[in-house]
């Protein structure tokens, strides 16, 4: 039995998209790549199910990719909404203020 192509890559891309979504939702690209690769692998498996044995991993990766996609779209939407409502300058000023406050209190670098 062979392993489906990209099954490991699909799984890791999906996992990374779920863990790194906090960075403004920009890992939506990883989630989309994982979803596309998992769909391709499932189609390949459907053509010759007796040749491959790791469809379970691909199915898990697809579910995780969908979760990552949803998380990323939500965070990306919140990021865009925040930047359009308060603007980049206000957001960055608030960030710098919190950063300096943390430095003064000894809770950060």
XYZ file of C-alpha atoms in Angstrom:
109
model
C 0.000 0.000 0.000
C 1.148 3.497 -0.834
C 0.643 6.692 1.081
C -1.362 9.480 -0.490
C 0.822 12.273 -1.826
C 1.072 15.400 0.330
C -0.761 13.784 3.254
C 1.902 14.858 5.745
C 2.268 18.319 4.224
C -1.493 18.789 4.227
C -1.705 17.824 7.888
C 1.094 20.195 8.955
C -0.224 23.117 6.914
C -3.644 22.645 8.488
C -2.158 22.472 11.995
C -0.044 25.580 11.448
C -3.046 27.504 10.169
C -4.916 26.658 13.382
C -2.071 27.603 15.709
C -0.883 30.721 13.908
C -4.267 32.304 13.144
C -3.624 34.825 15.939
C -1.266 36.751 13.672
C -4.047 38.722 12.022
C -5.516 35.843 10.043
C -2.757 35.860 7.462
C -2.276 32.112 7.708
C -5.498 31.773 5.746
C -3.131 30.940 2.881
C -1.910 27.853 4.761
C -5.481 26.763 5.476
C -6.473 27.168 1.833
C -3.413 25.249 0.649
C -4.160 22.429 3.092
C -7.784 22.304 2.009
C -6.909 22.199 -1.686
C -4.272 19.500 -1.189
C -6.629 17.393 0.931
C -9.347 17.608 -1.725
C -6.835 16.542 -4.381
C -5.739 13.603 -2.222
C -9.343 12.558 -1.608
C -10.023 12.601 -5.354
C -6.941 10.491 -5.958
C -8.078 8.040 -3.286
C -11.548 7.860 -4.839
C -10.002 6.799 -8.154
C -7.982 3.941 -6.620
C -8.987 3.198 -3.020
C -7.099 -0.107 -2.904
C -3.747 1.559 -3.594
C -3.650 3.956 -0.619
C -3.923 3.404 3.093
C -3.740 6.799 4.829
C -7.029 8.415 3.868
C -7.800 8.891 7.563
C -4.933 11.335 7.935
C -6.090 13.275 4.881
C -9.657 13.422 6.216
C -8.385 14.745 9.555
C -6.253 17.306 7.756
C -9.271 18.474 5.767
C -11.337 18.972 8.926
C -8.480 20.822 10.632
C -7.981 22.956 7.500
C -11.652 23.937 7.533
C -11.381 24.886 11.215
C -8.217 26.864 10.465
C -9.923 28.577 7.549
C -12.861 29.636 9.710
C -10.583 30.900 12.490
C -8.433 32.821 10.033
C -11.388 34.404 8.254
C -12.853 35.548 11.593
C -9.569 37.038 12.797
C -8.848 38.579 9.404
C -12.303 40.169 9.463
C -11.749 41.515 12.978
C -8.338 42.857 11.961
C -9.720 44.610 8.886
C -12.693 45.965 10.833
C -10.427 47.264 13.614
C -8.043 48.937 11.220
C -10.842 50.554 9.228
C -12.758 51.825 12.253
C -9.943 53.195 14.415
C -7.216 53.432 11.795
C -3.640 52.271 11.733
C -2.271 55.294 13.596
C -4.632 54.922 16.557
C -4.026 51.183 16.673
C -0.252 51.524 16.575
C -0.322 54.349 19.163
C -2.324 52.118 21.503
C 0.107 49.257 20.910
C 3.107 51.468 21.702
C 1.383 52.791 24.823
C 0.695 49.264 26.107
C 4.232 48.197 25.218
C 5.747 51.094 27.164
C 3.383 50.453 30.062
C 4.586 46.857 30.174
C 8.211 47.997 30.159
C 7.595 50.372 33.030
C 5.930 47.673 35.090
C 8.639 45.130 34.280
C 6.249 42.751 32.471
C 7.849 42.801 29.065
C 10.892 43.619 27.022
